[in-house]
mmCIF file of C-alpha atoms in Angstrom:
data_model
loop_
_atom_site.group_PDB
_atom_site.id
_atom_site.type_symbol
_atom_site.label_atom_id
_atom_site.label_comp_id
_atom_site.label_asym_id
_atom_site.label_seq_id
_atom_site.Cartn_x
_atom_site.Cartn_y
_atom_site.Cartn_z
ATOM 1 C CA MET V 1 -6.616 -8.310 -12.050
ATOM 2 C CA THR V 2 -8.228 -8.356 -15.421
ATOM 3 C CA SER V 3 -6.287 -9.867 -18.289
ATOM 4 C CA HIS V 4 -3.788 -11.885 -16.273
ATOM 5 C CA PRO V 5 -4.199 -14.837 -13.904
ATOM 6 C CA PRO V 6 -5.522 -14.143 -10.408
ATOM 7 C CA LEU V 7 -2.659 -13.436 -8.094
ATOM 8 C CA THR V 8 -2.575 -16.239 -5.558
ATOM 9 C CA VAL V 9 -0.384 -16.390 -2.490
ATOM 10 C CA ARG V 10 -0.481 -19.614 -0.553
ATOM 11 C CA THR V 11 0.780 -20.587 2.869
ATOM 12 C CA ALA V 12 0.511 -24.189 3.962
ATOM 13 C CA THR V 13 1.311 -26.373 6.936
ATOM 14 C CA GLY V 14 0.604 -30.022 7.507
ATOM 15 C CA LEU V 15 -2.590 -28.900 9.255
ATOM 16 C CA THR V 16 -4.220 -26.153 7.227
ATOM 17 C CA THR V 17 -3.790 -24.495 3.850
ATOM 18 C CA ILE V 18 -4.729 -20.883 3.215
ATOM 19 C CA VAL V 19 -5.037 -19.581 -0.336
ATOM 20 C CA CYS V 20 -5.187 -15.797 -0.754
ATOM 21 C CA LEU V 21 -6.751 -14.402 -3.926
ATOM 22 C CA SER V 22 -6.682 -10.777 -4.934
ATOM 23 C CA GLY V 23 -7.908 -8.638 -7.786
ATOM 24 C CA ALA V 24 -10.991 -8.927 -9.990
ATOM 25 C CA LEU V 25 -12.110 -12.468 -10.843
ATOM 26 C CA GLY V 26 -13.696 -11.928 -14.231
ATOM 27 C CA PRO V 27 -14.815 -14.287 -17.016
ATOM 28 C CA ASP V 28 -11.314 -14.254 -18.532
ATOM 29 C CA THR V 29 -9.751 -15.601 -15.331
ATOM 30 C CA CYS V 30 -11.928 -18.716 -14.929
ATOM 31 C CA LEU V 31 -9.397 -21.189 -16.305
ATOM 32 C CA ASP V 32 -6.583 -19.605 -14.329
ATOM 33 C CA LEU V 33 -8.658 -19.656 -11.155
ATOM 34 C CA ALA V 34 -9.434 -23.362 -11.582
ATOM 35 C CA ARG V 35 -5.767 -24.108 -12.240
ATOM 36 C CA GLU V 36 -4.594 -22.119 -9.203
ATOM 37 C CA LEU V 37 -7.048 -23.965 -6.927
ATOM 38 C CA ARG V 38 -6.373 -27.469 -8.197
ATOM 39 C CA GLN V 39 -3.175 -28.193 -6.285
ATOM 40 C CA PRO V 40 -4.209 -26.831 -2.851
ATOM 41 C CA LEU V 41 -7.590 -28.578 -3.169
ATOM 42 C CA ASP V 42 -5.867 -31.881 -3.952
ATOM 43 C CA GLN V 43 -3.386 -31.369 -1.111
ATOM 44 C CA ALA V 44 -6.106 -30.553 1.404
ATOM 45 C CA GLY V 45 -8.027 -33.638 0.297
ATOM 46 C CA ARG V 46 -5.021 -35.912 0.702
ATOM 47 C CA ASP V 47 -4.236 -34.483 4.154
ATOM 48 C CA GLY V 48 -7.853 -34.530 5.302
ATOM 49 C CA GLN V 49 -7.526 -30.930 6.449
ATOM 50 C CA PRO V 50 -9.637 -27.816 5.814
ATOM 51 C CA LEU V 51 -8.821 -25.472 2.944
ATOM 52 C CA VAL V 52 -9.315 -21.762 3.597
ATOM 53 C CA LEU V 53 -9.886 -19.399 0.681
ATOM 54 C CA ASP V 54 -9.076 -15.858 1.829
ATOM 55 C CA MET V 55 -10.867 -13.403 -0.489
ATOM 56 C CA ALA V 56 -10.237 -10.172 1.409
ATOM 57 C CA GLY V 57 -8.202 -8.859 -1.523
ATOM 58 C CA VAL V 58 -10.791 -9.720 -4.187
ATOM 59 C CA ARG V 59 -12.492 -6.631 -5.626
ATOM 60 C CA SER V 60 -15.193 -8.390 -7.645
ATOM 61 C CA VAL V 61 -16.365 -11.832 -8.776
ATOM 62 C CA SER V 62 -18.157 -12.481 -12.042
ATOM 63 C CA ILE V 63 -20.919 -15.073 -12.398
ATOM 64 C CA ALA V 64 -18.600 -17.058 -14.663
ATOM 65 C CA ALA V 65 -15.852 -17.091 -12.019
ATOM 66 C CA CYS V 66 -18.417 -18.142 -9.432
ATOM 67 C CA GLN V 67 -19.420 -21.051 -11.667
ATOM 68 C CA ALA V 68 -15.753 -22.014 -12.057
ATOM 69 C CA LEU V 69 -15.442 -22.073 -8.280
ATOM 70 C CA ARG V 70 -18.546 -24.242 -8.072
ATOM 71 C CA LEU V 71 -17.148 -26.779 -10.545
ATOM 72 C CA ALA V 72 -13.916 -26.969 -8.540
ATOM 73 C CA THR V 73 -15.643 -27.482 -5.178
ATOM 74 C CA ASP V 74 -18.984 -29.217 -5.884
ATOM 75 C CA HIS V 75 -17.661 -32.543 -4.632
ATOM 76 C CA LEU V 76 -16.674 -31.068 -1.237
ATOM 77 C CA ALA V 77 -20.109 -30.686 0.366
ATOM 78 C CA HIS V 78 -18.974 -33.060 3.130
ATOM 79 C CA ALA V 79 -15.794 -31.027 3.788
ATOM 80 C CA PRO V 80 -16.392 -27.614 2.242
ATOM 81 C CA VAL V 81 -13.846 -24.952 1.406
ATOM 82 C CA LEU V 82 -13.975 -22.155 3.987
ATOM 83 C CA VAL V 83 -14.236 -18.730 2.349
ATOM 84 C CA VAL V 84 -13.321 -15.827 4.636
ATOM 85 C CA GLY V 85 -12.891 -12.062 4.378
ATOM 86 C CA ALA V 86 -15.083 -11.564 1.294
ATOM 87 C CA ALA V 87 -16.344 -8.017 0.791
ATOM 88 C CA PRO V 88 -20.148 -7.583 0.859
ATOM 89 C CA SER V 89 -20.442 -7.359 -2.949
ATOM 90 C CA VAL V 90 -18.261 -10.450 -3.444
ATOM 91 C CA ARG V 91 -20.123 -12.360 -0.746
ATOM 92 C CA ALA V 92 -23.459 -11.543 -2.368
ATOM 93 C CA VAL V 93 -22.356 -13.083 -5.690
ATOM 94 C CA LEU V 94 -21.062 -16.211 -3.935
ATOM 95 C CA GLU V 95 -24.262 -16.615 -1.942
ATOM 96 C CA ARG V 96 -26.406 -16.249 -5.056
ATOM 97 C CA GLY V 97 -24.282 -18.969 -6.673
ATOM 98 C CA LYS V 98 -25.440 -21.498 -4.016
ATOM 99 C CA LEU V 99 -22.090 -23.292 -3.861
ATOM 100 C CA PRO V 100 -22.534 -26.628 -2.028
ATOM 101 C CA GLY V 101 -18.789 -27.071 -1.567
ATOM 102 C CA VAL V 102 -18.216 -23.634 -0.034
ATOM 103 C CA ARG V 103 -19.023 -22.174 3.370
ATOM 104 C CA ILE V 104 -18.752 -18.399 3.739
ATOM 105 C CA HIS V 105 -17.628 -16.821 7.020
ATOM 106 C CA ASP V 106 -16.642 -13.312 8.037
ATOM 107 C CA THR V 107 -13.329 -14.270 9.628
ATOM 108 C CA LEU V 108 -11.038 -17.263 9.898
ATOM 109 C CA GLY V 109 -11.923 -17.560 13.581
ATOM 110 C CA ASP V 110 -15.624 -17.858 12.691
ATOM 111 C CA ALA V 111 -14.840 -20.516 10.105
ATOM 112 C CA LEU V 112 -12.741 -22.625 12.450
ATOM 113 C CA ALA V 113 -15.361 -22.420 15.194
ATOM 114 C CA VAL V 114 -17.827 -24.446 13.131
ATOM 115 C CA LEU V 115 -15.441 -27.176 12.007
ATOM 116 C CA PRO V 116 -16.552 -30.705 12.927
ATOM 117 C CA ASP V 117 -15.339 -32.211 16.171
ATOM 118 C CA SER V 118 -13.062 -34.534 14.208
ATOM 119 C CA VAL V 119 -10.764 -31.597 13.662
ATOM 120 C CA SER V 120 -8.428 -31.477 16.622
ATOM 121 C CA ASP V 121 -7.961 -28.499 18.931
ATOM 122 C CA THR V 122 -4.334 -28.381 17.850
ATOM 123 C CA THR V 123 -5.438 -27.955 14.246
ATOM 124 C CA ARG V 124 -7.824 -25.178 15.269
ATOM 125 C CA GLN V 125 -5.184 -23.339 17.270
ATOM 126 C CA ARG V 126 -2.512 -23.538 14.628
ATOM 127 C CA ALA V 127 -4.922 -22.646 11.863
ATOM 128 C CA ALA V 128 -6.124 -19.636 13.849
ATOM 129 C CA ARG V 129 -2.550 -18.385 14.033
ATOM 130 C CA LEU V 130 -2.457 -18.495 10.247
ATOM 131 C CA SER V 131 -5.008 -15.673 10.107
ATOM 132 C CA HIS V 132 -2.215 -13.293 11.080
ATOM 133 C CA GLU V 133 -0.006 -14.825 8.405
ATOM 134 C CA ALA V 134 -2.774 -14.290 5.867
ATOM 135 C CA ASP V 135 -2.817 -10.583 6.757
ATOM 136 C CA ASP V 136 0.934 -10.512 6.192
ATOM 137 C CA LEU V 137 0.474 -12.234 2.835
ATOM 138 C CA ARG V 138 -2.029 -9.621 1.685
ATOM 139 C CA ASP V 139 0.448 -6.916 2.666
ATOM 140 C CA GLU V 140 3.135 -8.791 0.738
ATOM 141 C CA VAL V 141 0.913 -8.917 -2.360
ATOM 142 C CA PHE V 142 0.351 -5.184 -2.095
ATOM 143 C CA GLY V 143 4.097 -4.636 -1.648
ATOM 144 C CA LEU V 144 4.906 -6.683 -4.723
ATOM 145 C CA ARG V 145 2.452 -4.678 -6.813
ATOM 146 C CA ALA V 146 3.815 -1.413 -5.494
ATOM 147 C CA ARG V 147 7.332 -2.485 -6.402
ATOM 148 C CA ALA V 148 6.145 -3.468 -9.877
ATOM 149 C CA ARG V 149 4.721 0.024 -10.355
ATOM 150 C CA THR V 150 8.057 1.671 -9.527
ATOM 151 C CA ARG V 151 10.357 -0.788 -11.312
ATOM 152 C CA THR V 152 10.529 1.437 -14.397
ATOM 153 C CA LEU V 153 11.433 4.480 -12.305
ATOM 154 C CA ILE V 154 14.277 2.629 -10.584
ATOM 155 C CA GLY V 155 15.455 1.354 -13.983
ATOM 156 C CA VAL V 156 15.627 4.912 -15.341
ATOM 157 C CA ALA V 157 17.655 6.006 -12.295
ATOM 158 C CA GLN V 158 20.017 3.069 -12.821
ATOM 159 C CA GLY V 159 20.496 4.112 -16.432
ATOM 160 C CA ILE V 160 21.328 7.696 -15.431
ATOM 161 C CA LEU V 161 23.918 6.577 -12.876
ATOM 162 C CA LEU V 162 25.336 4.028 -15.291
ATOM 163 C CA ALA V 163 25.898 6.624 -18.015
ATOM 164 C CA ARG V 164 26.971 9.459 -15.733
ATOM 165 C CA TYR V 165 29.567 7.553 -13.724
ATOM 166 C CA GLY V 166 30.679 4.889 -16.183
ATOM 167 C CA LEU V 167 29.687 2.048 -13.866
ATOM 168 C CA PRO V 168 30.336 -1.486 -15.124
ATOM 169 C CA GLY V 169 26.682 -2.486 -15.385
ATOM 170 C CA PRO V 170 23.081 -2.116 -14.125
ATOM 171 C CA ASP V 171 23.829 -4.188 -11.015
ATOM 172 C CA ALA V 172 26.567 -1.758 -10.008
ATOM 173 C CA ALA V 173 24.175 1.178 -10.460
ATOM 174 C CA PHE V 174 21.553 -0.590 -8.362
ATOM 175 C CA ALA V 175 24.141 -1.374 -5.669
ATOM 176 C CA LEU V 176 25.044 2.324 -5.494
ATOM 177 C CA LEU V 177 21.375 3.306 -5.213
ATOM 178 C CA ARG V 178 20.758 0.742 -2.505
ATOM 179 C CA GLU V 179 23.830 1.843 -0.571
ATOM 180 C CA GLY V 180 22.713 5.479 -0.604
ATOM 181 C CA SER V 181 19.189 4.446 0.360
ATOM 182 C CA GLN V 182 20.350 2.434 3.346
ATOM 183 C CA ARG V 183 22.987 4.922 4.499
ATOM 184 C CA HIS V 184 20.521 7.829 4.632
ATOM 185 C CA ASN V 185 17.364 5.822 5.383
ATOM 186 C CA VAL V 186 15.666 7.072 2.211
ATOM 187 C CA PRO V 187 13.322 4.610 0.450
ATOM 188 C CA LEU V 188 14.834 3.302 -2.768
ATOM 189 C CA ARG V 189 11.914 4.585 -4.822
ATOM 190 C CA VAL V 190 12.230 8.062 -3.332
ATOM 191 C CA LEU V 191 15.965 8.193 -4.022
ATOM 192 C CA ALA V 192 15.444 6.935 -7.581
ATOM 193 C CA SER V 193 12.880 9.679 -8.157
ATOM 194 C CA ALA V 194 15.369 12.270 -6.913
ATOM 195 C CA VAL V 195 18.076 10.965 -9.275
ATOM 196 C CA VAL V 196 15.669 11.262 -12.207
ATOM 197 C CA THR V 197 14.414 14.778 -11.382
ATOM 198 C CA ALA V 198 17.514 16.485 -9.919
ATOM 199 C CA PRO V 199 19.655 18.714 -12.163
ATOM 200 C CA PRO V 200 23.053 17.282 -13.214
ATOM 201 C CA PRO V 201 25.850 17.528 -10.608
ATOM 202 C CA TYR V 202 27.435 20.961 -10.217
ATOM 203 C CA SER V 203 30.984 19.614 -10.223
ATOM 204 C CA ASP V 204 33.001 16.444 -9.770
ATOM 205 C CA VAL V 205 33.143 17.179 -6.058
ATOM 206 C CA GLN V 206 29.621 18.443 -5.334
ATOM 207 C CA TRP V 207 26.216 17.622 -6.743
ATOM 208 C CA PHE V 208 24.721 20.826 -5.381
ATOM 209 C CA THR V 209 26.219 24.182 -4.530
ATOM 210 C CA GLY V 210 25.153 26.861 -2.109
ATOM 211 C CA ARG V 211 23.047 24.586 0.085
ATOM 212 C CA SER V 212 23.354 23.819 3.765
ATOM 213 C CA THR V 213 23.432 20.174 4.804
ATOM 214 C CA ARG V 214 21.959 21.224 8.151
ATOM 215 C CA ALA V 215 18.813 23.108 7.173
ATOM 216 C CA LEU V 216 16.710 23.918 10.208
ATOM 217 C CA LEU V 217 13.836 21.565 10.900
ATOM 218 C CA PRO V 218 10.497 23.330 11.516
ATOM 219 C CA ALA V 219 10.233 23.752 15.282
ATOM 220 C CA GLY V 220 7.544 22.371 17.585
ATOM 221 C CA GLY V 221 4.433 20.550 16.481
ATOM 222 C CA PHE V 222 3.674 16.867 16.478
ATOM 223 C CA LEU V 223 7.303 15.875 15.768
ATOM 224 C CA GLN V 224 8.338 17.289 19.116
ATOM 225 C CA SER V 225 5.359 15.846 20.994
ATOM 226 C CA TYR V 226 6.071 12.335 19.657
ATOM 227 C CA ASP V 227 9.830 12.662 20.250
ATOM 228 C CA ILE V 228 10.748 10.975 16.966
ATOM 229 C CA ASP V 229 13.687 11.340 14.615
ATOM 230 C CA ALA V 230 12.681 13.644 11.771
ATOM 231 C CA HIS V 231 15.079 11.774 9.476
ATOM 232 C CA ASP V 232 12.993 8.603 9.856
ATOM 233 C CA ARG V 233 10.360 8.994 7.151
ATOM 234 C CA ARG V 234 8.259 5.997 8.165
ATOM 235 C CA GLN V 235 8.170 7.061 11.822
ATOM 236 C CA VAL V 236 7.109 10.594 10.962
ATOM 237 C CA LEU V 237 4.298 9.541 8.632
ATOM 238 C CA ALA V 238 3.012 6.950 11.123
ATOM 239 C CA ALA V 239 2.969 9.629 13.834
ATOM 240 C CA ALA V 240 1.013 11.978 11.557
ATOM 241 C CA LEU V 241 -1.634 9.307 10.959
ATOM 242 C CA HIS V 242 -1.843 8.519 14.681
ATOM 243 C CA GLU V 243 -2.300 12.219 15.443
ATOM 244 C CA ALA V 244 -5.053 12.495 12.813
ATOM 245 C CA THR V 245 -7.028 9.377 13.768
ATOM 246 C CA VAL V 246 -6.524 9.093 17.525
ATOM 247 C CA VAL V 247 -5.773 12.565 18.868
ATOM 248 C CA ILE V 248 -7.735 14.797 16.485
ATOM 249 C CA SER V 249 -10.624 12.670 15.218
ATOM 250 C CA ASP V 250 -12.453 9.378 15.632
ATOM 251 C CA ALA V 251 -11.814 8.261 12.035
ATOM 252 C CA LYS V 252 -11.761 4.488 11.541
ATOM 253 C CA ALA V 253 -9.039 4.623 8.877
ATOM 254 C CA ALA V 254 -6.673 7.042 7.162
ATOM 255 C CA GLU V 255 -4.325 7.287 4.209
ATOM 256 C CA LEU V 256 -1.387 9.584 3.559
ATOM 257 C CA HIS V 257 -0.198 10.251 0.008
ATOM 258 C CA LEU V 258 2.919 12.168 -1.038
ATOM 259 C CA THR V 259 3.651 13.545 -4.488
ATOM 260 C CA ASP V 260 6.315 12.042 -6.733
ATOM 261 C CA PRO V 261 8.038 14.646 -8.969
ATOM 262 C CA ALA V 262 9.271 11.915 -11.317
ATOM 263 C CA GLN V 263 5.677 10.919 -12.077
ATOM 264 C CA ASP V 264 4.230 14.379 -12.736
ATOM 265 C CA ASP V 265 3.450 14.821 -9.040
ATOM 266 C CA ALA V 266 1.219 11.744 -8.952
ATOM 267 C CA LEU V 267 0.137 10.856 -5.424
ATOM 268 C CA VAL V 268 1.833 7.768 -3.983
ATOM 269 C CA LEU V 269 0.307 5.977 -0.997
ATOM 270 C CA GLU V 270 3.081 6.193 1.603
ATOM 271 C CA GLN V 271 1.335 5.247 4.840
ATOM 272 C CA HIS V 272 -2.074 4.034 5.890
ATOM 273 C CA LYS V 273 -4.015 2.956 8.944
ATOM 274 C CA GLY V 274 -6.953 0.541 8.778
ATOM 275 C CA LEU V 275 -7.311 0.326 4.987
ATOM 276 C CA ASP V 276 -8.019 -3.042 3.413
ATOM 277 C CA ALA V 277 -5.846 -4.561 0.687
ATOM 278 C CA ALA V 278 -8.318 -4.041 -2.164
ATOM 279 C CA TYR V 279 -8.608 -0.295 -1.586
ATOM 280 C CA ARG V 280 -4.863 0.108 -0.996
ATOM 281 C CA ASP V 281 -4.288 -1.545 -4.338
ATOM 282 C CA GLN V 282 -6.611 0.987 -5.994
ATOM 283 C CA ALA V 283 -5.100 4.001 -4.235
ATOM 284 C CA ALA V 284 -1.411 3.032 -4.460
ATOM 285 C CA LEU V 285 -0.753 5.495 -7.287
ATOM 286 C CA VAL V 286 -3.263 8.287 -7.924
ATOM 287 C CA THR V 287 -2.936 10.405 -11.047
ATOM 288 C CA GLY V 288 -6.200 12.323 -10.911
ATOM 289 C CA PRO V 289 -9.904 12.455 -9.971
ATOM 290 C CA PRO V 290 -12.311 11.031 -9.005
ATOM 291 C CA TYR V 291 -10.059 10.115 -6.072
ATOM 292 C CA VAL V 292 -10.779 12.489 -3.202
ATOM 293 C CA CYS V 293 -7.067 13.024 -2.580
ATOM 294 C CA ALA V 294 -6.591 14.095 -6.220
ATOM 295 C CA ARG V 295 -9.437 16.591 -5.873
ATOM 296 C CA ALA V 296 -7.842 18.094 -2.764
ATOM 297 C CA GLN V 297 -4.454 18.221 -4.493
ATOM 298 C CA HIS V 298 -5.918 20.035 -7.495
ATOM 299 C CA LEU V 299 -7.968 22.522 -5.460
ATOM 300 C CA ARG V 300 -5.322 22.949 -2.731
ATOM 301 C CA GLU V 301 -8.105 23.012 -0.193
ATOM 302 C CA PRO V 302 -9.963 20.449 1.954
ATOM 303 C CA VAL V 303 -12.499 18.185 0.260
ATOM 304 C CA ASN V 304 -15.303 16.371 2.101
ATOM 305 C CA VAL V 305 -17.431 13.490 0.807
ATOM 306 C CA PRO V 306 -20.355 13.018 3.213
ATOM 307 C CA ASP V 307 -21.525 9.821 1.489
ATOM 308 C CA VAL V 308 -19.419 7.822 -0.953
ATOM 309 C CA ALA V 309 -22.554 5.991 -2.126
ATOM 310 C CA ALA V 310 -24.083 9.309 -3.212
ATOM 311 C CA ASP V 311 -21.028 10.575 -5.097
ATOM 312 C CA PRO V 312 -21.705 9.717 -8.786
ATOM 313 C CA ASP V 313 -18.068 10.039 -9.893
ATOM 314 C CA LEU V 314 -16.770 7.790 -7.139
ATOM 315 C CA LEU V 315 -19.601 5.317 -7.401
ATOM 316 C CA LEU V 316 -18.769 4.554 -11.034
ATOM 317 C CA HIS V 317 -15.060 4.116 -10.307
ATOM 318 C CA PRO V 318 -13.333 0.983 -8.913
ATOM 319 C CA ALA V 319 -11.918 3.081 -6.057
ATOM 320 C CA GLY V 320 -15.419 4.055 -4.961
ATOM 321 C CA ARG V 321 -16.612 0.481 -5.051
ATOM 322 C CA ALA V 322 -13.548 -0.582 -3.063
ATOM 323 C CA LEU V 323 -14.371 2.100 -0.480
ATOM 324 C CA LEU V 324 -17.914 0.815 -0.070
ATOM 325 C CA ASP V 325 -16.700 -2.775 0.152
ATOM 326 C CA ALA V 326 -14.361 -1.663 2.949
ATOM 327 C CA ASP V 327 -17.278 0.080 4.716
ATOM 328 C CA SER V 328 -15.810 3.553 4.184
ATOM 329 C CA ARG V 329 -18.854 5.805 3.696
ATOM 330 C CA ALA V 330 -17.586 9.305 4.510
ATOM 331 C CA LEU V 331 -14.242 10.944 3.708
ATOM 332 C CA ALA V 332 -12.423 14.139 4.640
ATOM 333 C CA CYS V 333 -9.198 15.049 2.850
ATOM 334 C CA VAL V 334 -6.754 17.888 3.503
ATOM 335 C CA PRO V 335 -3.898 18.828 1.161
ATOM 336 C CA LEU V 336 -0.340 19.201 2.490
ATOM 337 C CA VAL V 337 0.470 22.699 1.190
ATOM 338 C CA THR V 338 3.816 24.444 1.707
ATOM 339 C CA PRO V 339 4.074 28.219 2.392
ATOM 340 C CA ASP V 340 4.889 28.802 -1.297
ATOM 341 C CA GLY V 341 1.607 27.172 -2.309
ATOM 342 C CA HIS V 342 2.938 23.810 -3.528
ATOM 343 C CA CYS V 343 0.834 20.754 -2.678
ATOM 344 C CA THR V 344 3.216 18.039 -1.549
ATOM 345 C CA GLY V 345 0.651 15.404 -0.555
ATOM 346 C CA THR V 346 -2.720 14.699 1.048
ATOM 347 C CA LEU V 347 -4.140 13.250 4.260
ATOM 348 C CA THR V 348 -7.517 11.484 4.039
ATOM 349 C CA LEU V 349 -9.725 10.264 6.888
ATOM 350 C CA HIS V 350 -12.408 7.552 6.589
ATOM 351 C CA TRP V 351 -15.614 6.955 8.593
ATOM 352 C CA THR V 352 -18.064 4.078 8.459
ATOM 353 C CA ALA V 353 -21.168 6.258 8.873
ATOM 354 C CA PRO V 354 -22.243 8.650 6.096
ATOM 355 C CA GLY V 355 -22.388 12.311 6.997
ATOM 356 C CA SER V 356 -19.560 12.166 9.528
ATOM 357 C CA TRP V 357 -18.177 15.643 9.922
ATOM 358 C CA LEU V 358 -15.305 17.201 11.817
ATOM 359 C CA THR V 359 -16.000 19.914 14.348
ATOM 360 C CA ASP V 360 -14.520 23.365 13.772
ATOM 361 C CA GLU V 361 -11.869 22.591 16.374
ATOM 362 C CA GLN V 362 -11.015 19.281 14.686
ATOM 363 C CA ARG V 363 -10.841 20.939 11.265
ATOM 364 C CA TYR V 364 -8.449 23.555 12.600
ATOM 365 C CA ALA V 365 -6.266 20.894 14.225
ATOM 366 C CA LEU V 366 -6.250 18.779 11.043
ATOM 367 C CA ASP V 367 -5.310 21.787 8.891
ATOM 368 C CA PHE V 368 -2.491 22.593 11.304
ATOM 369 C CA LEU V 369 -1.259 18.987 11.180
ATOM 370 C CA ALA V 370 -1.316 19.102 7.374
ATOM 371 C CA THR V 371 0.733 22.306 7.403
ATOM 372 C CA GLU V 372 3.262 20.767 9.788
ATOM 373 C CA THR V 373 3.539 17.608 7.705
ATOM 374 C CA ALA V 374 4.037 19.660 4.538
ATOM 375 C CA ALA V 375 6.798 21.668 6.244
ATOM 376 C CA TRP V 376 8.511 18.454 7.367
ATOM 377 C CA ARG V 377 8.252 16.966 3.864
ATOM 378 C CA SER V 378 9.802 20.112 2.364
ATOM 379 C CA TRP V 379 12.670 19.949 4.885
ATOM 380 C CA TYR V 380 13.147 16.205 4.250
ATOM 381 C CA ARG V 381 13.415 16.695 0.490
ATOM 382 C CA ARG V 382 15.813 19.644 0.813
ATOM 383 C CA THR V 383 17.997 17.969 3.428
ATOM 384 C CA VAL V 384 17.828 14.196 3.780
ATOM 385 C CA VAL V 385 17.151 13.355 0.120
ATOM 386 C CA LEU V 386 19.760 15.804 -1.193
ATOM 387 C CA ASN V 387 22.298 14.454 1.288
ATOM 388 C CA ALA V 388 21.609 10.990 -0.133
ATOM 389 C CA LEU V 389 22.232 12.296 -3.646
ATOM 390 C CA GLU V 390 25.516 13.840 -2.512
ATOM 391 C CA TYR V 391 26.459 10.454 -1.088
ATOM 392 C CA LEU V 392 25.865 8.812 -4.475
ATOM 393 C CA HIS V 393 27.995 11.461 -6.177
ATOM 394 C CA GLN V 394 30.873 11.162 -3.726
ATOM 395 C CA HIS V 395 30.827 7.330 -3.590
ATOM 396 C CA ARG V 396 30.416 6.699 -7.298
ATOM 397 C CA VAL V 397 33.585 4.605 -7.559
ATOM 398 C CA ALA V 398 32.837 1.659 -9.819
ATOM 399 C CA ARG V 399 31.743 -1.406 -7.914
ATOM 400 C CA THR V 400 30.737 -4.885 -9.025
ATOM 401 C CA SER V 401 28.141 -7.212 -7.639
ATOM 402 C CA PRO V 402 28.799 -10.943 -7.078
ATOM 403 C CA ARG V 403 27.061 -11.726 -10.346
ATOM 404 C CA GLU V 404 29.442 -9.433 -12.263
ATOM 405 C CA ARG V 405 32.644 -10.872 -10.812
#
């Protein structure tokens, strides 16, 4: 967040209000920050209940933004705003600001534990349950941003279908895309990318010719050991991350990117484990270095970063600062390379201690997992995604949405 208002997501009950902020709170956001806080502060004051400011998604706070927060909360020294989840760099700025109307805590549970006795146990219990809702809200914020990044791609796919099939309008094209996505369990963004990059249909009857709809899935490997449906993209990617972080290594977090042909093979964050919202926001769409995954994609070989704090390229980049804020100090990334030498994605592991290295046995197992995942991805694109495109082609009969009727 730089030139637009801080993104605020709020959940409220009659007992507690949680305000989630995300992005970078710079000098140009001070007025917006004050405006966003005014209503929940007034509401909390009227209800006599604590206000929680969840800053887990905030990447940075300027001195000016800190002063704006002080002006908004100075009068609350008797019933301070509870700030939770702030990254170390953000917390340091807030602490230097000496805000009398703010109390900083690591977690919501810590904050609620020090509330005055006048706050009932019921309030504490219900407010504690909101911590899980706050996590969901941060995921929702990330999801909204991810959808915003791919809105143009989906719009281009709609335009192609609209022109190719003479559909009555954009809503009809979107309905066709959504139907194909749901029928074949292919994410809408992935199907839209395929529409944009695939060659024009071969005939009125077939999109493709000379292909088998039942291409053989690579045998054995982690897919067999987890007994999951290879058609279920989310299940497969989650299993790959579990294998990497639990079975193979002791990594505290992991991220799995796949390439998008419609965006010049940019790396899209498809699945993660243990990453915080601020870093996920940075790594959602990677187009090049200094990201470690981009380095591995370019080199088509593993890349290790023994200490993020000692990597000059990363340290000067927002992604590097987000890594340090999330306590990710060491990284190991392997590319997902197909037998023909095409890099179709990357798998990155995170450790909290600098200098964390994989053993030779772990490296071998991780390389093997990357090869298996690349083979699955190749099969998925040649089979499941192309089947979804065939479905669009064969069910292109004009349809109208309720808004078009």
